[in-house]
Structure formats: C-alpha cells, structure tokens
C-alpha cells in the first residue's frame, strides 16, 4: 500500500477497492431481484461505524438499476421518547437496547405497507428526545422493497409479524484486510474506532477523547445486541477499504495529538499514533462521493 502511494498510484488502489464494493452490492441486488416476488424487506445491520447507511443507499441504487423501487427506513426514527428509554447498569440511557425501539409501531407500519396501505412514518428528534410526526407518507408499490437500516436488523425479535421468507438480511462489518507485518494483524475494531472518531468530530460535535471514553460502552452494546445474531444473515458485506487508513490518517492524527497526556486514555492514544505512523498519507481527492469512507470524512453524495 505504501509503495503504491509513493509511486503516485493511489488512484489505482481507490478505483479497484471501490469497484470491488460495487460488484458485491450489484451481486446482492441481483439476488434480491431474483426473489422479488417474495422479498419485501431488506434488513441491514452491523456494528458501529461499519458503514450501514452508505451501504443501504448504494444498494438502493443497484436495486433501482434492476427495476425495483426501494424505500429506506431507519430504525433510529422508531426510538421511544427519551424518558422511557431503558438505562444500563451505570444509569445511562441504553440506546442500543432493542427496548429503546418502538417495536410494536415498527411492525404495525410494516404490516400496513406490505398490504399496500399508506403509512406516515415517524421521525425522532434527537434534540428533544421525542418521537414526532414526519409528514412523510409512504405507499409500497408492487415492485417496492423496504430497506431497513439499524443495529437490530438481524434480531428475530425485531420482526414480530413479518414472514421470515419476506426478509433478506445483510450483515455489514469492516473486516480489516491488512496486517502491519507477518506477526501483527490490525484489529477490526481499531478501524471502526478511527472511523467513528473522525465522524463524531466532523458531524456530531464530539471530541476524540469523548469518543474514546464511550467506545467500551459501544462495544458492550455490540456484544449484546449485534454479534449474537450475525449468523442470521443471508449475506455478509465487508465494508473495509484497503486504502482507508491512509486516508483516515490525515483526519485522525491531529485529533489524537490534541488529547492531553495526563488522561487515562492516553495509553490508547499513543498506540493509535504509533499505528498510524506505519501508513503513508493518501490524498483523498480521488475518493468518489458514494464511497463508504465519505460517510466518515465528509463529501458523501448521500447526505
């Protein structure tokens, strides 16, 4: 990777990596199309910062190429009001619990849509912590398919009344394909944490230290609510990009360097700074606007 960057061949790596993603999504869309008479719900799940939202949007494009009419639904819009949200053992709101989702309303909406009835989808106001009316009304046409995106998409308890054969389940995860050398692999969680750190700082107003401190709780939620159900998936989509650490370096390194040395998390910070030092920095101007990495560094065509 570093050799290719030094040889000014970054564009080749980007084109090849993005083509691999597009090919996989196209093949997935073809599978769904072949079963279009049965499949009415495509359920996309995966751990934090795996690229679920971009995957859902890119799959929707491929489904439209095949003549289907996809409609995206985010489980985040089905959060219950914050005062009713369950709390974890530390007394903090557990937004990653299935109990934080209005499963009853979600299933009622799906049932009505699959019957061809009009439904007004809910929306969730994260500032007020309230479920509100969105004004967005939807009718599912005969060639329509719902793409549901959220961390609980593989949990069978999410779909109470939807026939199993009507659901196509996709598990998205960023499984790192690089090693530092013959003896040191790159943990998949490191890549997702760097993605999240950059995204949180750019789009959510959360500093890198806040992201680091919350990460153990995020991981606990994944172990409880996501990983136990990954075998339920019909297909797995690897959202990692071979070049992404070289792109993330420009964004993540300055954030890590601003964290003070006297905090307990600095040991982890030092490890990440050392880790990023192995990578040549890559110019990201050639990264296409529909790339999964754009979900984290900005410039995505889907937002």
PDB file of N, CA, C and O in Angstrom, residues 40-45 71-80 84 97-115 117-123 131 138 140 145-163 166-169:
ATOM      1  N   UNK A  40     -39.743  -8.518   0.556  1.00  0.00           N
ATOM      2  CA  UNK A  40     -40.301  -7.178   0.659  1.00  0.00           C
ATOM      3  C   UNK A  40     -39.517  -6.291   1.628  1.00  0.00           C
ATOM      4  O   UNK A  40     -39.702  -5.083   1.653  1.00  0.00           O
ATOM      5  N   UNK A  41     -38.649  -6.927   2.416  1.00  0.00           N
ATOM      6  CA  UNK A  41     -37.845  -6.182   3.399  1.00  0.00           C
ATOM      7  C   UNK A  41     -36.393  -6.616   3.280  1.00  0.00           C
ATOM      8  O   UNK A  41     -36.086  -7.811   3.323  1.00  0.00           O
ATOM      9  N   UNK A  42     -35.498  -5.653   3.104  1.00  0.00           N
ATOM     10  CA  UNK A  42     -34.059  -5.904   3.170  1.00  0.00           C
ATOM     11  C   UNK A  42     -33.569  -5.279   4.470  1.00  0.00           C
ATOM     12  O   UNK A  42     -33.659  -4.067   4.659  1.00  0.00           O
ATOM     13  N   UNK A  43     -33.095  -6.111   5.366  1.00  0.00           N
ATOM     14  CA  UNK A  43     -32.718  -5.657   6.706  1.00  0.00           C
ATOM     15  C   UNK A  43     -31.198  -5.604   6.817  1.00  0.00           C
ATOM     16  O   UNK A  43     -30.518  -6.624   6.665  1.00  0.00           O
ATOM     17  N   UNK A  44     -30.662  -4.410   7.054  1.00  0.00           N
ATOM     18  CA  UNK A  44     -29.216  -4.204   7.092  1.00  0.00           C
ATOM     19  C   UNK A  44     -28.784  -3.872   8.517  1.00  0.00           C
ATOM     20  O   UNK A  44     -29.291  -2.929   9.124  1.00  0.00           O
ATOM     21  N   UNK A  45     -27.859  -4.669   9.047  1.00  0.00           N
ATOM     22  CA  UNK A  45     -27.370  -4.465  10.412  1.00  0.00           C
ATOM     23  C   UNK A  45     -25.858  -4.576  10.434  1.00  0.00           C
ATOM     24  O   UNK A  45     -25.235  -5.091   9.505  1.00  0.00           O
ATOM     25  N   UNK A  71     -37.257   1.793  -0.715  1.00  0.00           N
ATOM     26  CA  UNK A  71     -37.545   2.894   0.212  1.00  0.00           C
ATOM     27  C   UNK A  71     -36.771   2.634   1.496  1.00  0.00           C
ATOM     28  O   UNK A  71     -36.877   1.561   2.088  1.00  0.00           O
ATOM     29  N   UNK A  72     -35.984   3.618   1.914  1.00  0.00           N
ATOM     30  CA  UNK A  72     -35.134   3.454   3.090  1.00  0.00           C
ATOM     31  C   UNK A  72     -35.876   3.834   4.370  1.00  0.00           C
ATOM     32  O   UNK A  72     -36.555   4.873   4.430  1.00  0.00           O
ATOM     33  N   UNK A  73     -35.748   2.975   5.372  1.00  0.00           N
ATOM     34  CA  UNK A  73     -36.314   3.233   6.698  1.00  0.00           C
ATOM     35  C   UNK A  73     -35.202   3.057   7.727  1.00  0.00           C
ATOM     36  O   UNK A  73     -34.504   2.042   7.723  1.00  0.00           O
ATOM     37  N   UNK A  74     -35.029   4.058   8.582  1.00  0.00           N
ATOM     38  CA  UNK A  74     -34.021   3.967   9.637  1.00  0.00           C
ATOM     39  C   UNK A  74     -34.689   3.600  10.956  1.00  0.00           C
ATOM     40  O   UNK A  74     -35.690   4.211  11.350  1.00  0.00           O
ATOM     41  N   UNK A  75     -34.139   2.601  11.635  1.00  0.00           N
ATOM     42  CA  UNK A  75     -34.675   2.221  12.939  1.00  0.00           C
ATOM     43  C   UNK A  75     -34.541   3.344  13.958  1.00  0.00           C
ATOM     44  O   UNK A  75     -35.279   3.379  14.940  1.00  0.00           O
ATOM     45  N   UNK A  76     -33.595   4.254  13.726  1.00  0.00           N
ATOM     46  CA  UNK A  76     -33.420   5.386  14.648  1.00  0.00           C
ATOM     47  C   UNK A  76     -34.692   6.217  14.761  1.00  0.00           C
ATOM     48  O   UNK A  76     -34.948   6.858  15.790  1.00  0.00           O
ATOM     49  N   UNK A  77     -35.495   6.229  13.702  1.00  0.00           N
ATOM     50  CA  UNK A  77     -36.739   7.010  13.732  1.00  0.00           C
ATOM     51  C   UNK A  77     -37.811   6.358  14.600  1.00  0.00           C
ATOM     52  O   UNK A  77     -38.857   6.963  14.854  1.00  0.00           O
ATOM     53  N   UNK A  78     -37.551   5.141  15.052  1.00  0.00           N
ATOM     54  CA  UNK A  78     -38.513   4.420  15.889  1.00  0.00           C
ATOM     55  C   UNK A  78     -38.095   4.377  17.361  1.00  0.00           C
ATOM     56  O   UNK A  78     -38.640   3.603  18.142  1.00  0.00           O
ATOM     57  N   UNK A  79     -37.134   5.240  17.733  1.00  0.00           N
ATOM     58  CA  UNK A  79     -36.783   5.349  19.150  1.00  0.00           C
ATOM     59  C   UNK A  79     -38.002   5.801  19.947  1.00  0.00           C
ATOM     60  O   UNK A  79     -38.779   6.649  19.498  1.00  0.00           O
ATOM     61  N   UNK A  80     -38.152   5.241  21.142  1.00  0.00           N
ATOM     62  CA  UNK A  80     -39.195   5.724  22.039  1.00  0.00           C
ATOM     63  C   UNK A  80     -38.715   7.021  22.692  1.00  0.00           C
ATOM     64  O   UNK A  80     -37.532   7.361  22.639  1.00  0.00           O
ATOM     65  N   UNK A  84     -38.568   7.327  28.525  1.00  0.00           N
ATOM     66  CA  UNK A  84     -38.961   5.919  28.618  1.00  0.00           C
ATOM     67  C   UNK A  84     -37.846   4.971  28.187  1.00  0.00           C
ATOM     68  O   UNK A  84     -37.995   3.758  28.245  1.00  0.00           O
ATOM     69  N   UNK A  97     -30.228  -0.846  23.142  1.00  0.00           N
ATOM     70  CA  UNK A  97     -31.104  -1.950  23.514  1.00  0.00           C
ATOM     71  C   UNK A  97     -32.311  -1.982  22.576  1.00  0.00           C
ATOM     72  O   UNK A  97     -32.810  -0.935  22.137  1.00  0.00           O
ATOM     73  N   UNK A  98     -32.777  -3.179  22.265  1.00  0.00           N
ATOM     74  CA  UNK A  98     -33.971  -3.300  21.428  1.00  0.00           C
ATOM     75  C   UNK A  98     -35.173  -2.653  22.106  1.00  0.00           C
ATOM     76  O   UNK A  98     -36.092  -2.173  21.446  1.00  0.00           O
ATOM     77  N   UNK A  99     -35.155  -2.609  23.444  1.00  0.00           N
ATOM     78  CA  UNK A  99     -36.252  -1.998  24.192  1.00  0.00           C
ATOM     79  C   UNK A  99     -36.325  -0.485  23.984  1.00  0.00           C
ATOM     80  O   UNK A  99     -37.323   0.141  24.347  1.00  0.00           O
ATOM     81  N   UNK A 100     -35.269   0.095  23.409  1.00  0.00           N
ATOM     82  CA  UNK A 100     -35.290   1.528  23.109  1.00  0.00           C
ATOM     83  C   UNK A 100     -36.041   1.814  21.812  1.00  0.00           C
ATOM     84  O   UNK A 100     -36.270   2.976  21.466  1.00  0.00           O
ATOM     85  N   UNK A 101     -36.425   0.753  21.103  1.00  0.00           N
ATOM     86  CA  UNK A 101     -37.149   0.868  19.834  1.00  0.00           C
ATOM     87  C   UNK A 101     -38.622   0.563  20.046  1.00  0.00           C
ATOM     88  O   UNK A 101     -38.984  -0.355  20.787  1.00  0.00           O
ATOM     89  N   UNK A 102     -39.467   1.332  19.385  1.00  0.00           N
ATOM     90  CA  UNK A 102     -40.912   1.079  19.420  1.00  0.00           C
ATOM     91  C   UNK A 102     -41.205  -0.056  18.429  1.00  0.00           C
ATOM     92  O   UNK A 102     -41.630   0.179  17.292  1.00  0.00           O
ATOM     93  N   UNK A 103     -40.949  -1.276  18.875  1.00  0.00           N
ATOM     94  CA  UNK A 103     -41.073  -2.451  18.008  1.00  0.00           C
ATOM     95  C   UNK A 103     -42.515  -2.634  17.544  1.00  0.00           C
ATOM     96  O   UNK A 103     -42.766  -3.016  16.395  1.00  0.00           O
ATOM     97  N   UNK A 104     -43.464  -2.342  18.418  1.00  0.00           N
ATOM     98  CA  UNK A 104     -44.889  -2.504  18.076  1.00  0.00           C
ATOM     99  C   UNK A 104     -45.275  -1.598  16.910  1.00  0.00           C
ATOM    100  O   UNK A 104     -45.877  -2.052  15.925  1.00  0.00           O
ATOM    101  N   UNK A 105     -44.915  -0.316  16.996  1.00  0.00           N
ATOM    102  CA  UNK A 105     -45.232   0.619  15.920  1.00  0.00           C
ATOM    103  C   UNK A 105     -44.501   0.244  14.635  1.00  0.00           C
ATOM    104  O   UNK A 105     -45.088   0.304  13.544  1.00  0.00           O
ATOM    105  N   UNK A 106     -43.259  -0.171  14.760  1.00  0.00           N
ATOM    106  CA  UNK A 106     -42.473  -0.574  13.595  1.00  0.00           C
ATOM    107  C   UNK A 106     -43.160  -1.706  12.843  1.00  0.00           C
ATOM    108  O   UNK A 106     -43.305  -1.658  11.615  1.00  0.00           O
ATOM    109  N   UNK A 107     -43.614  -2.721  13.569  1.00  0.00           N
ATOM    110  CA  UNK A 107     -44.267  -3.854  12.927  1.00  0.00           C
ATOM    111  C   UNK A 107     -45.636  -3.487  12.367  1.00  0.00           C
ATOM    112  O   UNK A 107     -46.033  -3.990  11.307  1.00  0.00           O
ATOM    113  N   UNK A 108     -46.352  -2.614  13.051  1.00  0.00           N
ATOM    114  CA  UNK A 108     -47.645  -2.154  12.530  1.00  0.00           C
ATOM    115  C   UNK A 108     -47.446  -1.438  11.198  1.00  0.00           C
ATOM    116  O   UNK A 108     -48.208  -1.649  10.245  1.00  0.00           O
ATOM    117  N   UNK A 109     -46.422  -0.584  11.129  1.00  0.00           N
ATOM    118  CA  UNK A 109     -46.136   0.131   9.885  1.00  0.00           C
ATOM    119  C   UNK A 109     -45.766  -0.831   8.760  1.00  0.00           C
ATOM    120  O   UNK A 109     -46.229  -0.691   7.627  1.00  0.00           O
ATOM    121  N   UNK A 110     -44.913  -1.822   9.066  1.00  0.00           N
ATOM    122  CA  UNK A 110     -44.513  -2.789   8.038  1.00  0.00           C
ATOM    123  C   UNK A 110     -45.714  -3.578   7.522  1.00  0.00           C
ATOM    124  O   UNK A 110     -45.856  -3.801   6.307  1.00  0.00           O
ATOM    125  N   UNK A 111     -46.570  -4.010   8.433  1.00  0.00           N
ATOM    126  CA  UNK A 111     -47.754  -4.779   8.035  1.00  0.00           C
ATOM    127  C   UNK A 111     -48.642  -3.980   7.094  1.00  0.00           C
ATOM    128  O   UNK A 111     -49.116  -4.495   6.072  1.00  0.00           O
ATOM    129  N   UNK A 112     -48.879  -2.726   7.447  1.00  0.00           N
ATOM    130  CA  UNK A 112     -49.732  -1.880   6.611  1.00  0.00           C
ATOM    131  C   UNK A 112     -49.096  -1.635   5.244  1.00  0.00           C
ATOM    132  O   UNK A 112     -49.779  -1.674   4.217  1.00  0.00           O
ATOM    133  N   UNK A 113     -47.797  -1.410   5.238  1.00  0.00           N
ATOM    134  CA  UNK A 113     -47.104  -1.162   3.972  1.00  0.00           C
ATOM    135  C   UNK A 113     -47.150  -2.389   3.072  1.00  0.00           C
ATOM    136  O   UNK A 113     -47.380  -2.286   1.859  1.00  0.00           O
ATOM    137  N   UNK A 114     -46.956  -3.562   3.653  1.00  0.00           N
ATOM    138  CA  UNK A 114     -46.953  -4.790   2.860  1.00  0.00           C
ATOM    139  C   UNK A 114     -48.344  -5.148   2.350  1.00  0.00           C
ATOM    140  O   UNK A 114     -48.491  -5.927   1.408  1.00  0.00           O
ATOM    141  N   UNK A 115     -49.370  -4.569   2.971  1.00  0.00           N
ATOM    142  CA  UNK A 115     -50.743  -4.753   2.490  1.00  0.00           C
ATOM    143  C   UNK A 115     -51.104  -3.735   1.407  1.00  0.00           C
ATOM    144  O   UNK A 115     -52.198  -3.777   0.847  1.00  0.00           O
ATOM    145  N   UNK A 117     -51.169  -0.402   1.993  1.00  0.00           N
ATOM    146  CA  UNK A 117     -51.804   0.764   2.600  1.00  0.00           C
ATOM    147  C   UNK A 117     -50.807   1.900   2.788  1.00  0.00           C
ATOM    148  O   UNK A 117     -49.599   1.678   2.879  1.00  0.00           O
ATOM    149  N   UNK A 118     -51.331   3.114   2.885  1.00  0.00           N
ATOM    150  CA  UNK A 118     -50.481   4.289   3.115  1.00  0.00           C
ATOM    151  C   UNK A 118     -50.132   4.403   4.595  1.00  0.00           C
ATOM    152  O   UNK A 118     -50.977   4.197   5.466  1.00  0.00           O
ATOM    153  N   UNK A 119     -48.881   4.726   4.869  1.00  0.00           N
ATOM    154  CA  UNK A 119     -48.399   4.856   6.241  1.00  0.00           C
ATOM    155  C   UNK A 119     -47.612   6.157   6.364  1.00  0.00           C
ATOM    156  O   UNK A 119     -46.824   6.504   5.477  1.00  0.00           O
ATOM    157  N   UNK A 120     -47.838   6.877   7.465  1.00  0.00           N
ATOM    158  CA  UNK A 120     -46.999   8.035   7.776  1.00  0.00           C
ATOM    159  C   UNK A 120     -45.878   7.566   8.708  1.00  0.00           C
ATOM    160  O   UNK A 120     -46.130   7.118   9.818  1.00  0.00           O
ATOM    161  N   UNK A 121     -44.654   7.647   8.239  1.00  0.00           N
ATOM    162  CA  UNK A 121     -43.512   7.175   9.008  1.00  0.00           C
ATOM    163  C   UNK A 121     -43.179   8.147  10.137  1.00  0.00           C
ATOM    164  O   UNK A 121     -43.323   9.358   9.971  1.00  0.00           O
ATOM    165  N   UNK A 122     -42.733   7.634  11.270  1.00  0.00           N
ATOM    166  CA  UNK A 122     -42.361   8.523  12.373  1.00  0.00           C
ATOM    167  C   UNK A 122     -40.977   9.126  12.136  1.00  0.00           C
ATOM    168  O   UNK A 122     -40.247   8.735  11.224  1.00  0.00           O
ATOM    169  N   UNK A 123     -40.629  10.075  12.975  1.00  0.00           N
ATOM    170  CA  UNK A 123     -39.297  10.662  12.968  1.00  0.00           C
ATOM    171  C   UNK A 123     -38.893  10.885  14.422  1.00  0.00           C
ATOM    172  O   UNK A 123     -39.755  11.031  15.292  1.00  0.00           O
ATOM    173  N   UNK A 131     -40.368  11.358  19.896  1.00  0.00           N
ATOM    174  CA  UNK A 131     -40.845  10.866  18.615  1.00  0.00           C
ATOM    175  C   UNK A 131     -41.873  11.858  18.075  1.00  0.00           C
ATOM    176  O   UNK A 131     -42.787  12.269  18.796  1.00  0.00           O
ATOM    177  N   UNK A 138     -45.949   7.054   2.914  1.00  0.00           N
ATOM    178  CA  UNK A 138     -45.382   6.058   2.010  1.00  0.00           C
ATOM    179  C   UNK A 138     -46.412   4.996   1.668  1.00  0.00           C
ATOM    180  O   UNK A 138     -47.148   4.516   2.528  1.00  0.00           O
ATOM    181  N   UNK A 140     -46.210   1.332  -0.505  1.00  0.00           N
ATOM    182  CA  UNK A 140     -45.272   0.408  -1.133  1.00  0.00           C
ATOM    183  C   UNK A 140     -45.900  -0.147  -2.413  1.00  0.00           C
ATOM    184  O   UNK A 140     -46.890  -0.874  -2.355  1.00  0.00           O
ATOM    185  N   UNK A 145     -39.606  -2.335  -2.379  1.00  0.00           N
ATOM    186  CA  UNK A 145     -38.919  -3.096  -1.345  1.00  0.00           C
ATOM    187  C   UNK A 145     -38.436  -2.114  -0.277  1.00  0.00           C
ATOM    188  O   UNK A 145     -37.982  -1.013  -0.584  1.00  0.00           O
ATOM    189  N   UNK A 146     -38.603  -2.503   0.972  1.00  0.00           N
ATOM    190  CA  UNK A 146     -38.197  -1.657   2.091  1.00  0.00           C
ATOM    191  C   UNK A 146     -36.780  -2.027   2.517  1.00  0.00           C
ATOM    192  O   UNK A 146     -36.472  -3.196   2.721  1.00  0.00           O
ATOM    193  N   UNK A 147     -35.914  -1.027   2.643  1.00  0.00           N
ATOM    194  CA  UNK A 147     -34.564  -1.243   3.158  1.00  0.00           C
ATOM    195  C   UNK A 147     -34.528  -0.679   4.566  1.00  0.00           C
ATOM    196  O   UNK A 147     -34.611   0.528   4.768  1.00  0.00           O
ATOM    197  N   UNK A 148     -34.434  -1.569   5.545  1.00  0.00           N
ATOM    198  CA  UNK A 148     -34.432  -1.170   6.959  1.00  0.00           C
ATOM    199  C   UNK A 148     -32.997  -1.203   7.463  1.00  0.00           C
ATOM    200  O   UNK A 148     -32.323  -2.228   7.390  1.00  0.00           O
ATOM    201  N   UNK A 149     -32.523  -0.069   7.972  1.00  0.00           N
ATOM    202  CA  UNK A 149     -31.139   0.039   8.423  1.00  0.00           C
ATOM    203  C   UNK A 149     -31.095   0.342   9.913  1.00  0.00           C
ATOM    204  O   UNK A 149     -31.746   1.271  10.385  1.00  0.00           O
ATOM    205  N   UNK A 150     -30.357  -0.484  10.652  1.00  0.00           N
ATOM    206  CA  UNK A 150     -30.228  -0.276  12.093  1.00  0.00           C
ATOM    207  C   UNK A 150     -29.512  -1.449  12.737  1.00  0.00           C
ATOM    208  O   UNK A 150     -29.424  -2.536  12.160  1.00  0.00           O
ATOM    209  N   UNK A 151     -29.021  -1.249  13.955  1.00  0.00           N
ATOM    210  CA  UNK A 151     -28.171  -2.271  14.575  1.00  0.00           C
ATOM    211  C   UNK A 151     -28.932  -3.550  14.915  1.00  0.00           C
ATOM    212  O   UNK A 151     -28.326  -4.607  15.066  1.00  0.00           O
ATOM    213  N   UNK A 152     -30.262  -3.483  15.003  1.00  0.00           N
ATOM    214  CA  UNK A 152     -31.040  -4.654  15.413  1.00  0.00           C
ATOM    215  C   UNK A 152     -31.611  -5.439  14.230  1.00  0.00           C
ATOM    216  O   UNK A 152     -32.453  -6.316  14.415  1.00  0.00           O
ATOM    217  N   UNK A 153     -31.140  -5.136  13.036  1.00  0.00           N
ATOM    218  CA  UNK A 153     -31.733  -5.715  11.839  1.00  0.00           C
ATOM    219  C   UNK A 153     -31.681  -7.225  11.737  1.00  0.00           C
ATOM    220  O   UNK A 153     -32.458  -7.817  10.990  1.00  0.00           O
ATOM    221  N   UNK A 154     -30.770  -7.884  12.469  1.00  0.00           N
ATOM    222  CA  UNK A 154     -30.667  -9.339  12.415  1.00  0.00           C
ATOM    223  C   UNK A 154     -31.342 -10.022  13.600  1.00  0.00           C
ATOM    224  O   UNK A 154     -31.393 -11.249  13.665  1.00  0.00           O
ATOM    225  N   UNK A 155     -31.842  -9.234  14.532  1.00  0.00           N
ATOM    226  CA  UNK A 155     -32.503  -9.782  15.714  1.00  0.00           C
ATOM    227  C   UNK A 155     -33.916 -10.238  15.344  1.00  0.00           C
ATOM    228  O   UNK A 155     -34.738  -9.430  14.916  1.00  0.00           O
ATOM    229  N   UNK A 156     -34.210 -11.528  15.498  1.00  0.00           N
ATOM    230  CA  UNK A 156     -35.546 -12.016  15.107  1.00  0.00           C
ATOM    231  C   UNK A 156     -36.676 -11.386  15.909  1.00  0.00           C
ATOM    232  O   UNK A 156     -37.829 -11.376  15.454  1.00  0.00           O
ATOM    233  N   UNK A 157     -36.361 -10.844  17.083  1.00  0.00           N
ATOM    234  CA  UNK A 157     -37.396 -10.219  17.901  1.00  0.00           C
ATOM    235  C   UNK A 157     -37.838  -8.861  17.356  1.00  0.00           C
ATOM    236  O   UNK A 157     -38.821  -8.291  17.833  1.00  0.00           O
ATOM    237  N   UNK A 158     -37.107  -8.343  16.370  1.00  0.00           N
ATOM    238  CA  UNK A 158     -37.493  -7.062  15.776  1.00  0.00           C
ATOM    239  C   UNK A 158     -38.710  -7.229  14.877  1.00  0.00           C
ATOM    240  O   UNK A 158     -39.591  -6.377  14.845  1.00  0.00           O
ATOM    241  N   UNK A 159     -38.749  -8.340  14.136  1.00  0.00           N
ATOM    242  CA  UNK A 159     -39.831  -8.567  13.176  1.00  0.00           C
ATOM    243  C   UNK A 159     -40.823  -9.558  13.776  1.00  0.00           C
ATOM    244  O   UNK A 159     -40.638 -10.771  13.703  1.00  0.00           O
ATOM    245  N   UNK A 160     -41.893  -9.027  14.358  1.00  0.00           N
ATOM    246  CA  UNK A 160     -42.856  -9.866  15.072  1.00  0.00           C
ATOM    247  C   UNK A 160     -43.818 -10.576  14.137  1.00  0.00           C
ATOM    248  O   UNK A 160     -44.148 -11.747  14.337  1.00  0.00           O
ATOM    249  N   UNK A 161     -44.286  -9.874  13.121  1.00  0.00           N
ATOM    250  CA  UNK A 161     -45.356 -10.412  12.291  1.00  0.00           C
ATOM    251  C   UNK A 161     -45.008 -10.498  10.813  1.00  0.00           C
ATOM    252  O   UNK A 161     -45.878 -10.765   9.989  1.00  0.00           O
ATOM    253  N   UNK A 162     -43.752 -10.253  10.476  1.00  0.00           N
ATOM    254  CA  UNK A 162     -43.330 -10.306   9.073  1.00  0.00           C
ATOM    255  C   UNK A 162     -42.816 -11.716   8.765  1.00  0.00           C
ATOM    256  O   UNK A 162     -41.950 -12.226   9.473  1.00  0.00           O
ATOM    257  N   UNK A 163     -43.337 -12.376   7.738  1.00  0.00           N
ATOM    258  CA  UNK A 163     -42.875 -13.728   7.396  1.00  0.00           C
ATOM    259  C   UNK A 163     -41.366 -13.749   7.145  1.00  0.00           C
ATOM    260  O   UNK A 163     -40.829 -12.856   6.490  1.00  0.00           O
ATOM    261  N   UNK A 166     -39.913 -13.278   3.744  1.00  0.00           N
ATOM    262  CA  UNK A 166     -40.061 -11.956   3.126  1.00  0.00           C
ATOM    263  C   UNK A 166     -38.893 -11.024   3.455  1.00  0.00           C
ATOM    264  O   UNK A 166     -38.837  -9.898   2.951  1.00  0.00           O
ATOM    265  N   UNK A 167     -37.978 -11.486   4.309  1.00  0.00           N
ATOM    266  CA  UNK A 167     -36.875 -10.639   4.779  1.00  0.00           C
ATOM    267  C   UNK A 167     -35.543 -11.162   4.237  1.00  0.00           C
ATOM    268  O   UNK A 167     -35.241 -12.349   4.343  1.00  0.00           O
ATOM    269  N   UNK A 168     -34.769 -10.266   3.666  1.00  0.00           N
ATOM    270  CA  UNK A 168     -33.404 -10.578   3.235  1.00  0.00           C
ATOM    271  C   UNK A 168     -32.460  -9.820   4.162  1.00  0.00           C
ATOM    272  O   UNK A 168     -32.501  -8.595   4.240  1.00  0.00           O
ATOM    273  N   UNK A 169     -31.606 -10.544   4.877  1.00  0.00           N
ATOM    274  CA  UNK A 169     -30.790  -9.943   5.941  1.00  0.00           C
ATOM    275  C   UNK A 169     -29.339  -9.795   5.497  1.00  0.00           C
ATOM    276  O   UNK A 169     -28.722 -10.749   5.015  1.00  0.00           O
TER     277      UNK A 169
END
